[in-house]
mmCIF file with all atom_site columns, C-alpha atoms in Angstrom:
data_model
loop_
_atom_site.group_PDB
_atom_site.id
_atom_site.type_symbol
_atom_site.label_atom_id
_atom_site.label_alt_id
_atom_site.label_comp_id
_atom_site.label_asym_id
_atom_site.label_entity_id
_atom_site.label_seq_id
_atom_site.pdbx_PDB_ins_code
_atom_site.Cartn_x
_atom_site.Cartn_y
_atom_site.Cartn_z
_atom_site.occupancy
_atom_site.B_iso_or_equiv
_atom_site.pdbx_formal_charge
_atom_site.auth_seq_id
_atom_site.auth_comp_id
_atom_site.auth_asym_id
_atom_site.auth_atom_id
_atom_site.pdbx_PDB_model_num
ATOM 1   C CA . UNK A 1 1   ? 49.134 156.084 -74.355 1.00 89.00 ? 1   UNK A CA 1
ATOM 2   C CA . UNK A 1 2   ? 47.243 155.124 -71.232 1.00 93.00 ? 2   UNK A CA 1
ATOM 3   C CA . UNK A 1 3   ? 44.262 157.497 -70.864 1.00 95.00 ? 3   UNK A CA 1
ATOM 4   C CA . UNK A 1 4   ? 45.174 158.393 -67.268 1.00 97.00 ? 4   UNK A CA 1
ATOM 5   C CA . UNK A 1 5   ? 48.610 159.525 -68.437 1.00 97.00 ? 5   UNK A CA 1
ATOM 6   C CA . UNK A 1 6   ? 47.088 161.432 -71.362 1.00 97.00 ? 6   UNK A CA 1
ATOM 7   C CA . UNK A 1 7   ? 44.630 163.184 -69.018 1.00 98.00 ? 7   UNK A CA 1
ATOM 8   C CA . UNK A 1 8   ? 47.383 164.227 -66.587 1.00 98.00 ? 8   UNK A CA 1
ATOM 9   C CA . UNK A 1 9   ? 49.555 165.504 -69.423 1.00 98.00 ? 9   UNK A CA 1
ATOM 10  C CA . UNK A 1 10  ? 46.675 167.419 -71.037 1.00 98.00 ? 10  UNK A CA 1
ATOM 11  C CA . UNK A 1 11  ? 45.740 169.180 -67.788 1.00 98.00 ? 11  UNK A CA 1
ATOM 12  C CA . UNK A 1 12  ? 49.416 170.072 -67.183 1.00 98.00 ? 12  UNK A CA 1
ATOM 13  C CA . UNK A 1 13  ? 49.674 171.365 -70.755 1.00 97.00 ? 13  UNK A CA 1
ATOM 14  C CA . UNK A 1 14  ? 46.606 173.565 -70.209 1.00 97.00 ? 14  UNK A CA 1
ATOM 15  C CA . UNK A 1 15  ? 48.023 174.941 -66.945 1.00 98.00 ? 15  UNK A CA 1
ATOM 16  C CA . UNK A 1 16  ? 51.201 175.969 -68.762 1.00 97.00 ? 16  UNK A CA 1
ATOM 17  C CA . UNK A 1 17  ? 49.106 178.258 -70.998 1.00 97.00 ? 17  UNK A CA 1
ATOM 18  C CA . UNK A 1 18  ? 47.827 180.391 -68.104 1.00 97.00 ? 18  UNK A CA 1
ATOM 19  C CA . UNK A 1 19  ? 48.966 183.987 -67.940 1.00 96.00 ? 19  UNK A CA 1
ATOM 20  C CA . UNK A 1 20  ? 48.810 186.774 -65.382 1.00 94.00 ? 20  UNK A CA 1
ATOM 21  C CA . UNK A 1 21  ? 49.706 190.346 -66.363 1.00 94.00 ? 21  UNK A CA 1
ATOM 22  C CA . UNK A 1 22  ? 50.669 189.102 -69.855 1.00 96.00 ? 22  UNK A CA 1
ATOM 23  C CA . UNK A 1 23  ? 53.315 186.769 -68.404 1.00 96.00 ? 23  UNK A CA 1
ATOM 24  C CA . UNK A 1 24  ? 53.183 183.001 -67.936 1.00 96.00 ? 24  UNK A CA 1
ATOM 25  C CA . UNK A 1 25  ? 51.655 182.159 -64.577 1.00 96.00 ? 25  UNK A CA 1
ATOM 26  C CA . UNK A 1 26  ? 53.853 179.080 -64.177 1.00 96.00 ? 26  UNK A CA 1
ATOM 27  C CA . UNK A 1 27  ? 57.478 178.605 -65.204 1.00 93.00 ? 27  UNK A CA 1
ATOM 28  C CA . UNK A 1 28  ? 57.835 175.658 -67.621 1.00 87.00 ? 28  UNK A CA 1
ATOM 29  C CA . UNK A 1 29  ? 59.592 173.610 -64.941 1.00 92.00 ? 29  UNK A CA 1
ATOM 30  C CA . UNK A 1 30  ? 56.931 174.285 -62.300 1.00 96.00 ? 30  UNK A CA 1
ATOM 31  C CA . UNK A 1 31  ? 54.036 172.264 -63.741 1.00 97.00 ? 31  UNK A CA 1
ATOM 32  C CA . UNK A 1 32  ? 54.185 168.514 -63.195 1.00 97.00 ? 32  UNK A CA 1
ATOM 33  C CA . UNK A 1 33  ? 51.966 165.752 -64.608 1.00 97.00 ? 33  UNK A CA 1
ATOM 34  C CA . UNK A 1 34  ? 52.958 163.419 -61.769 1.00 97.00 ? 34  UNK A CA 1
ATOM 35  C CA . UNK A 1 35  ? 53.448 163.445 -58.008 1.00 96.00 ? 35  UNK A CA 1
ATOM 36  C CA . UNK A 1 36  ? 56.537 165.276 -56.739 1.00 94.00 ? 36  UNK A CA 1
ATOM 37  C CA . UNK A 1 37  ? 58.233 165.874 -53.431 1.00 86.00 ? 37  UNK A CA 1
ATOM 38  C CA . UNK A 1 38  ? 60.409 168.789 -52.408 1.00 83.00 ? 38  UNK A CA 1
ATOM 39  C CA . UNK A 1 39  ? 59.294 171.631 -54.648 1.00 87.00 ? 39  UNK A CA 1
ATOM 40  C CA . UNK A 1 40  ? 61.975 174.227 -55.309 1.00 84.00 ? 40  UNK A CA 1
ATOM 41  C CA . UNK A 1 41  ? 60.927 177.682 -54.036 1.00 85.00 ? 41  UNK A CA 1
ATOM 42  C CA . UNK A 1 42  ? 62.577 179.190 -57.103 1.00 86.00 ? 42  UNK A CA 1
ATOM 43  C CA . UNK A 1 43  ? 59.789 177.712 -59.229 1.00 89.00 ? 43  UNK A CA 1
ATOM 44  C CA . UNK A 1 44  ? 56.748 178.933 -57.306 1.00 95.00 ? 44  UNK A CA 1
ATOM 45  C CA . UNK A 1 45  ? 53.917 179.129 -58.023 1.00 97.00 ? 45  UNK A CA 1
ATOM 46  C CA . UNK A 1 46  ? 53.780 175.469 -59.017 1.00 97.00 ? 46  UNK A CA 1
ATOM 47  C CA . UNK A 1 47  ? 51.142 172.954 -60.056 1.00 98.00 ? 47  UNK A CA 1
ATOM 48  C CA . UNK A 1 48  ? 51.118 169.185 -59.626 1.00 98.00 ? 48  UNK A CA 1
ATOM 49  C CA . UNK A 1 49  ? 48.598 166.996 -61.480 1.00 98.00 ? 49  UNK A CA 1
ATOM 50  C CA . UNK A 1 50  ? 47.926 163.337 -60.663 1.00 98.00 ? 50  UNK A CA 1
ATOM 51  C CA . UNK A 1 51  ? 45.188 160.728 -60.330 1.00 98.00 ? 51  UNK A CA 1
ATOM 52  C CA . UNK A 1 52  ? 44.662 159.108 -56.931 1.00 97.00 ? 52  UNK A CA 1
ATOM 53  C CA . UNK A 1 53  ? 42.248 156.363 -57.914 1.00 95.00 ? 53  UNK A CA 1
ATOM 54  C CA . UNK A 1 54  ? 39.026 155.499 -59.621 1.00 95.00 ? 54  UNK A CA 1
ATOM 55  C CA . UNK A 1 55  ? 36.159 153.123 -60.120 1.00 94.00 ? 55  UNK A CA 1
ATOM 56  C CA . UNK A 1 56  ? 35.328 151.105 -63.231 1.00 95.00 ? 56  UNK A CA 1
ATOM 57  C CA . UNK A 1 57  ? 31.973 149.988 -64.596 1.00 93.00 ? 57  UNK A CA 1
ATOM 58  C CA . UNK A 1 58  ? 31.577 147.760 -67.653 1.00 92.00 ? 58  UNK A CA 1
ATOM 59  C CA . UNK A 1 59  ? 29.913 149.487 -70.634 1.00 81.00 ? 59  UNK A CA 1
ATOM 60  C CA . UNK A 1 60  ? 29.171 148.294 -74.158 1.00 77.00 ? 60  UNK A CA 1
ATOM 61  C CA . UNK A 1 61  ? 31.860 150.624 -75.651 1.00 79.00 ? 61  UNK A CA 1
ATOM 62  C CA . UNK A 1 62  ? 34.497 149.711 -73.066 1.00 84.00 ? 62  UNK A CA 1
ATOM 63  C CA . UNK A 1 63  ? 34.865 150.316 -69.367 1.00 91.00 ? 63  UNK A CA 1
ATOM 64  C CA . UNK A 1 64  ? 33.516 153.560 -67.902 1.00 93.00 ? 64  UNK A CA 1
ATOM 65  C CA . UNK A 1 65  ? 36.116 154.981 -65.559 1.00 95.00 ? 65  UNK A CA 1
ATOM 66  C CA . UNK A 1 66  ? 35.318 157.537 -62.878 1.00 97.00 ? 66  UNK A CA 1
ATOM 67  C CA . UNK A 1 67  ? 38.652 158.773 -61.560 1.00 97.00 ? 67  UNK A CA 1
ATOM 68  C CA . UNK A 1 68  ? 39.712 161.362 -59.015 1.00 98.00 ? 68  UNK A CA 1
ATOM 69  C CA . UNK A 1 69  ? 42.098 163.847 -60.622 1.00 98.00 ? 69  UNK A CA 1
ATOM 70  C CA . UNK A 1 70  ? 44.012 166.103 -58.244 1.00 98.00 ? 70  UNK A CA 1
ATOM 71  C CA . UNK A 1 71  ? 45.483 169.492 -59.130 1.00 98.00 ? 71  UNK A CA 1
ATOM 72  C CA . UNK A 1 72  ? 47.678 170.844 -56.344 1.00 98.00 ? 72  UNK A CA 1
ATOM 73  C CA . UNK A 1 73  ? 48.551 174.538 -56.531 1.00 98.00 ? 73  UNK A CA 1
ATOM 74  C CA . UNK A 1 74  ? 51.537 175.718 -54.471 1.00 96.00 ? 74  UNK A CA 1
ATOM 75  C CA . UNK A 1 75  ? 52.732 179.200 -53.630 1.00 96.00 ? 75  UNK A CA 1
ATOM 76  C CA . UNK A 1 76  ? 54.466 181.094 -50.859 1.00 94.00 ? 76  UNK A CA 1
ATOM 77  C CA . UNK A 1 77  ? 53.372 184.180 -48.948 1.00 91.00 ? 77  UNK A CA 1
ATOM 78  C CA . UNK A 1 78  ? 54.182 184.940 -45.325 1.00 85.00 ? 78  UNK A CA 1
ATOM 79  C CA . UNK A 1 79  ? 51.314 187.436 -44.941 1.00 89.00 ? 79  UNK A CA 1
ATOM 80  C CA . UNK A 1 80  ? 48.282 186.045 -46.769 1.00 91.00 ? 80  UNK A CA 1
ATOM 81  C CA . UNK A 1 81  ? 48.717 182.645 -48.388 1.00 93.00 ? 81  UNK A CA 1
ATOM 82  C CA . UNK A 1 82  ? 44.937 182.134 -48.613 1.00 94.00 ? 82  UNK A CA 1
ATOM 83  C CA . UNK A 1 83  ? 44.477 185.081 -50.974 1.00 95.00 ? 83  UNK A CA 1
ATOM 84  C CA . UNK A 1 84  ? 47.466 184.021 -53.049 1.00 95.00 ? 84  UNK A CA 1
ATOM 85  C CA . UNK A 1 85  ? 46.055 180.510 -53.495 1.00 97.00 ? 85  UNK A CA 1
ATOM 86  C CA . UNK A 1 86  ? 42.569 181.854 -54.233 1.00 97.00 ? 86  UNK A CA 1
ATOM 87  C CA . UNK A 1 87  ? 44.107 184.087 -56.921 1.00 96.00 ? 87  UNK A CA 1
ATOM 88  C CA . UNK A 1 88  ? 45.624 180.986 -58.548 1.00 97.00 ? 88  UNK A CA 1
ATOM 89  C CA . UNK A 1 89  ? 42.278 179.209 -58.326 1.00 97.00 ? 89  UNK A CA 1
ATOM 90  C CA . UNK A 1 90  ? 40.554 182.122 -60.084 1.00 97.00 ? 90  UNK A CA 1
ATOM 91  C CA . UNK A 1 91  ? 42.693 181.333 -63.140 1.00 97.00 ? 91  UNK A CA 1
ATOM 92  C CA . UNK A 1 92  ? 42.821 177.531 -62.961 1.00 97.00 ? 92  UNK A CA 1
ATOM 93  C CA . UNK A 1 93  ? 39.159 176.713 -62.324 1.00 96.00 ? 93  UNK A CA 1
ATOM 94  C CA . UNK A 1 94  ? 37.751 178.579 -65.374 1.00 97.00 ? 94  UNK A CA 1
ATOM 95  C CA . UNK A 1 95  ? 40.457 177.084 -67.603 1.00 97.00 ? 95  UNK A CA 1
ATOM 96  C CA . UNK A 1 96  ? 39.493 173.530 -66.685 1.00 96.00 ? 96  UNK A CA 1
ATOM 97  C CA . UNK A 1 97  ? 35.763 174.317 -66.879 1.00 95.00 ? 97  UNK A CA 1
ATOM 98  C CA . UNK A 1 98  ? 36.266 175.715 -70.391 1.00 96.00 ? 98  UNK A CA 1
ATOM 99  C CA . UNK A 1 99  ? 37.961 172.451 -71.403 1.00 95.00 ? 99  UNK A CA 1
ATOM 100 C CA . UNK A 1 100 ? 35.279 170.154 -69.960 1.00 93.00 ? 100 UNK A CA 1
ATOM 101 C CA . UNK A 1 101 ? 36.169 167.226 -72.257 1.00 96.00 ? 101 UNK A CA 1
ATOM 102 C CA . UNK A 1 102 ? 39.943 167.883 -72.484 1.00 96.00 ? 102 UNK A CA 1
ATOM 103 C CA . UNK A 1 103 ? 39.780 167.907 -76.291 1.00 94.00 ? 103 UNK A CA 1
ATOM 104 C CA . UNK A 1 104 ? 37.908 164.616 -76.417 1.00 94.00 ? 104 UNK A CA 1
ATOM 105 C CA . UNK A 1 105 ? 40.004 162.697 -73.875 1.00 96.00 ? 105 UNK A CA 1
ATOM 106 C CA . UNK A 1 106 ? 37.191 162.524 -71.314 1.00 97.00 ? 106 UNK A CA 1
ATOM 107 C CA . UNK A 1 107 ? 33.417 162.584 -71.215 1.00 96.00 ? 107 UNK A CA 1
ATOM 108 C CA . UNK A 1 108 ? 33.431 165.078 -68.349 1.00 97.00 ? 108 UNK A CA 1
ATOM 109 C CA . UNK A 1 109 ? 35.582 166.741 -65.711 1.00 97.00 ? 109 UNK A CA 1
ATOM 110 C CA . UNK A 1 110 ? 33.926 168.409 -62.719 1.00 97.00 ? 110 UNK A CA 1
ATOM 111 C CA . UNK A 1 111 ? 35.272 169.958 -59.537 1.00 97.00 ? 111 UNK A CA 1
ATOM 112 C CA . UNK A 1 112 ? 34.197 167.748 -56.626 1.00 97.00 ? 112 UNK A CA 1
ATOM 113 C CA . UNK A 1 113 ? 36.080 169.184 -53.625 1.00 98.00 ? 113 UNK A CA 1
ATOM 114 C CA . UNK A 1 114 ? 39.040 171.255 -52.468 1.00 97.00 ? 114 UNK A CA 1
ATOM 115 C CA . UNK A 1 115 ? 41.316 171.536 -49.473 1.00 97.00 ? 115 UNK A CA 1
ATOM 116 C CA . UNK A 1 116 ? 43.936 173.982 -48.175 1.00 96.00 ? 116 UNK A CA 1
ATOM 117 C CA . UNK A 1 117 ? 47.202 173.063 -46.453 1.00 95.00 ? 117 UNK A CA 1
ATOM 118 C CA . UNK A 1 118 ? 49.990 175.238 -45.105 1.00 90.00 ? 118 UNK A CA 1
ATOM 119 C CA . UNK A 1 119 ? 53.539 174.809 -43.893 1.00 86.00 ? 119 UNK A CA 1
ATOM 120 C CA . UNK A 1 120 ? 53.707 177.784 -41.525 1.00 75.00 ? 120 UNK A CA 1
ATOM 121 C CA . UNK A 1 121 ? 57.471 177.572 -41.009 1.00 80.00 ? 121 UNK A CA 1
ATOM 122 C CA . UNK A 1 122 ? 58.126 177.991 -44.727 1.00 78.00 ? 122 UNK A CA 1
ATOM 123 C CA . UNK A 1 123 ? 55.076 180.198 -45.464 1.00 85.00 ? 123 UNK A CA 1
ATOM 124 C CA . UNK A 1 124 ? 54.245 177.642 -48.168 1.00 91.00 ? 124 UNK A CA 1
ATOM 125 C CA . UNK A 1 125 ? 50.628 176.923 -48.959 1.00 95.00 ? 125 UNK A CA 1
ATOM 126 C CA . UNK A 1 126 ? 48.831 174.399 -51.120 1.00 96.00 ? 126 UNK A CA 1
ATOM 127 C CA . UNK A 1 127 ? 45.333 174.377 -52.569 1.00 98.00 ? 127 UNK A CA 1
ATOM 128 C CA . UNK A 1 128 ? 44.258 170.904 -53.624 1.00 98.00 ? 128 UNK A CA 1
ATOM 129 C CA . UNK A 1 129 ? 41.489 170.824 -56.225 1.00 98.00 ? 129 UNK A CA 1
ATOM 130 C CA . UNK A 1 130 ? 39.841 167.416 -56.697 1.00 98.00 ? 130 UNK A CA 1
ATOM 131 C CA . UNK A 1 131 ? 38.025 166.688 -59.938 1.00 98.00 ? 131 UNK A CA 1
ATOM 132 C CA . UNK A 1 132 ? 35.828 163.768 -60.927 1.00 98.00 ? 132 UNK A CA 1
ATOM 133 C CA . UNK A 1 133 ? 36.828 162.665 -64.424 1.00 98.00 ? 133 UNK A CA 1
ATOM 134 C CA . UNK A 1 134 ? 34.732 160.234 -66.484 1.00 97.00 ? 134 UNK A CA 1
ATOM 135 C CA . UNK A 1 135 ? 36.108 158.452 -69.553 1.00 95.00 ? 135 UNK A CA 1
ATOM 136 C CA . UNK A 1 136 ? 35.738 155.226 -71.534 1.00 92.00 ? 136 UNK A CA 1
ATOM 137 C CA . UNK A 1 137 ? 38.753 152.916 -71.797 1.00 90.00 ? 137 UNK A CA 1
#
């Protein structure tokens, strides 16, 4: 399996393990290991995992890849979407930090930036977490 695909699938698999109040945080059909459009409100909160690009440097063991992995967290709240997204982040960030090599798939995964977006008419918000992932392939 292509390592980028394996990385996306592993992060999505980890996200599916998250719980809040002893219940799964995400419904099984609300975590995606690829880009999606038109999320169904029935399945919020949701998470979307994908890689936007990367750089490659030749190494003696193979090529060292430094890729940008994106985890988008979606939820809806007409009163305080920022708090709702921050609450999701409080669960997601430690999970990824605790799995810093994704069970041997990568050399490292580190949060590099984040961004918030909101669709005010639908009260839908999105927190985009960007990670730098390094791996040999």
